[in-house]
Amino acid sequence: MLHQYEKAVLHSLKKGSKNLEELASDTNLNRDSATRAGYWLKEKAAVEIRESITQSYELGEEGKKFLESGFPEFNLVKKLKQGKSLGELTDEEKRIGLPWAKRNGWVSIEGGKAVVSREGEKILHEGQEEEKLLRKISKGEAPGREHSPVIKALLGRGDVLRSVESKQLSFSITTKGEKLAEEAGAEKDVNVLTKEDLATGKWKELKLREYNIDSPVGKIFPGKKHPLRKVMNKIRKIFIELGFEEMEDRLVESSFWNFDALFQPQDHPARDLMDTFYLSSPEKIPLPKDEVVERVKKVHEEKWKYKWSREVAEQAVLRTHDTAISPQYLLKVRKGERKAPAKFFTVGRVYRNEATDFKHLSEFCQVGGIIVYEDATFRDLLGLLKEFYRKLGFGKIRFSPSYFPYTEPSLEVEVYYEEKRQWLELGGAGVFRPEVCLPTWGKYPVLAWGLSLERPTMLMMGIKDIRQLYRNDVSWLREARV
Amino acid sequence: MSLASVVFSKSELEALLGRKIKMSELEETLPSIGIPVESAEKETLAVDITPNRPDMLSVEGIARAYSSFTGGKAKQYSGKDSGIKLHIDDSVIPVRPFIVGALVRNVKLDEHSIESLMQLQEKLHETYGRKRRKVSIGVHNFDAVQPPFYYKAVEPNSCSFVPLDMKRKITLSEILELHPKGIEYRIILEGCRKYPLLQDSKGQTLSFPPIINGELTRVTENTRNIFIDVTGTDANAIMDALKITALSLVDRGGELFTVEVIGREKLHTPDLEEKLAELPVEKINKMLGTEFSEAQLLKLLAKMGYASSGRKIRIPCYRADVMDWVDLAEDAAIAYGYNNFEPSLPNFFSMGQEKHSEVLEGKARELMIGLDFLEAVCQNLTNEKECFGKMLVEEKPHVKIKNPKVEESTMLRTWLPPSLLKIVSESRQAELPIRIFEIGDAISLEGNGVKEARHLACAIYDSKATFSEIKSVADALLREMGWEVDMKAAEHPSFIKGRAAEIVYRKKRAGILGEIHPQVLNNFGLEQPVALLELDLTSFL
């Protein structure tokens, strides 16, 4: 007995062989159901299924860029033709464009000057084959045979063109299938249990067809949390269990809170343009209307011995560490908006003006926290960090001396990574200096830390490239587990 | 934290310590003094030095710290008067006001020690000297010149000399044009009408600070007596740099002599006096959570190079970073060993509390997952083209970065939909439908202030993605959250006309939903329709 899907498939294939798309649309089944029915019929030798691999192409990152703003060698020829000199070219045109243009014979170097050749003139006039190909592919058209030399060249050139293989199924009916289809014409369908069958008791007379439980089924993907979110929430839960209040924080801060209140002198290298994102809009963030500003100024001038500038403190930055929020909570305690002893934490974004690579991001997350308590000790800090990492699943950690301008003692936490037999740095911590505590809270000491979120996540997931965490590739997210 | 990397050979360190050391011992002990080992291959070590310890920017300084940490006696330094005078002319005060000097006699140099001296100078310039702006050091063959020395400012074209690595005399302004160091550091002298110069009694030029020394006083393996000058904008910092440089030569067997610097005041440099500090035993114990006796603390600090006089602690003259008792406490803790402390936990009770917005977000997130959406976590850094241009919308006031390093990151995003469309465009291999959502930051400018809001956005990418599908998602989410909203037809350039609606909550716009405009789909290179919803969660708080 045939399933109704099988019937539909046989009926459709009788009209001619089809690929999966055609079959699904002709039978009005979705792709999964059509595939399943096809495979059931294959078991019965009623249908033949052929798998073929088809090659198609898509644009890589560079390819997209080139399509939009032109190939550097083409732009180069264009500019030279407009009478521009080598000095007026962009870096890319010089670095990438020039070698290619020379290789293609579009320009020649004569007496230290680049000259557009006849071949180059022709290209300017007729347009570039590579560009035409990219346009075609971006429109979803299949490239013809005449394009294959260009395709070959582009595949070998950076991330311009990517080759994509996809699996195609094609279905055709066998003689046995045609016979089955005829017999099935009259047969009563009993694969589906109807409401009527159940109500009337007719089901007792029906023989429900047995399924092949080994047939492939469609893959479905549940909605789920991002791996970083899972780790973030685990961390938040640990701190909440340990009695911490989560701080309300901000990404855009004044240099005052990000640096000055943390006793970083105004000429400190970390405040350099090379490391910190400064803002042109808003350029300044007003300082708090509070005596804390005067107190911070005083401690800088007394201890670092320089003239403190209000303008420098007002410069707006993307916070470079989430410790920027901590002195603001210390001030809240001083003002009585929170009561000491107290514990605060935050998990949030921070920014560094760095080039990104597999180890570094310009935007990433930090786990920050403080304990505001006059009887707190350095040993408490070590104990808290140990407890935190134990709960997170890292049993073996160690501490080494380190340096931050705002903590003393300062330390670094490292975890032992069995797989690599190596100690890996997870974050920094320390006791806030009196120069930080006294102008804000007015009392001493405060235990503080700023830990990495991505590092432990990468260890848990076994990934090596930090960028993977923010790429959100859907196929990766669907498979990712923490 | 910016670290400076110092490279040295194990044999150099051993020579300074006068004993052989196993590599494994070094790799274990150095980090516990606060010197992380970056690499240790064959005989060469690369270590990181934190900015508070410029005195360890050379193998000599590292040896000094290592020696006392492993039981050696703390070194104390002194210098005799050389009788040499260094005069500061008033003309140089507005340009680069401070200079100090020292003489080290009977130094024996070889290839390695010259390399180490050059490395120390370079690292001090780079970090402590803020790329020579604050501090710049010159070392000279003393026997080539004739004291007293004169530090003054001169017209850029009035004086010429042969700078290091050049064969002919050129003027100061030519040095800034032609010499690699001139080109690299001329920015420091930008806007100055006169340039600083250090000359001897015969008018020979030792150096043109902070740019370059003269070829005349080049230090070679044959140099025996070294004159050091340090100029800068900060009187304390140049003194520290002088001490650190001079003492590294003393550690190699040189004898230190002081120089009399005569400006508006007179002083003998370097000043090697050790400051005396109280040792607040009780305060230190309270903060560390320990019960060290005074004697124990003194013993620990001796490991870190501190001597003592009675009950007072003598701060080594080369330590530029010790400001307060907490710095002593840290050094005691390092000497004790961070990993030898028994961890404890703070002994007070407090209630855990998540932040208000997270409660709401957590609920919305669970619902989106229940509605079969996959969560994305995106970065806020973006650029105007991505955030506005590709979406066909006018630029809104937004947070702009003044000093972007790459053109992809020039601002913070004001809304989430571009991030989701980018994800879909980069996930073309994934099976359809793609149902994706994010709860993230949307940052805009309102008046003079920055508004950091939390938004929720979700997108369906599928041949059958429609307005009605996304509307039923919005409807389910809003119903479950208990938010009663109005929806009204909206015209929005990112959406297809007649297929977009605005969500209004308490008479304020709180979101938008609809089918994305085909031009936007093209801009992102998308091949199928997208239905999308964005809500400003902050407006429901």
XYZ file of C-alpha atoms in Angstrom, chain A residues 18 375 390 461:
4
model
C 12.429 15.896 -11.929
C 37.344 44.671 56.539
C 35.537 26.790 40.505
C 33.979 25.362 23.253
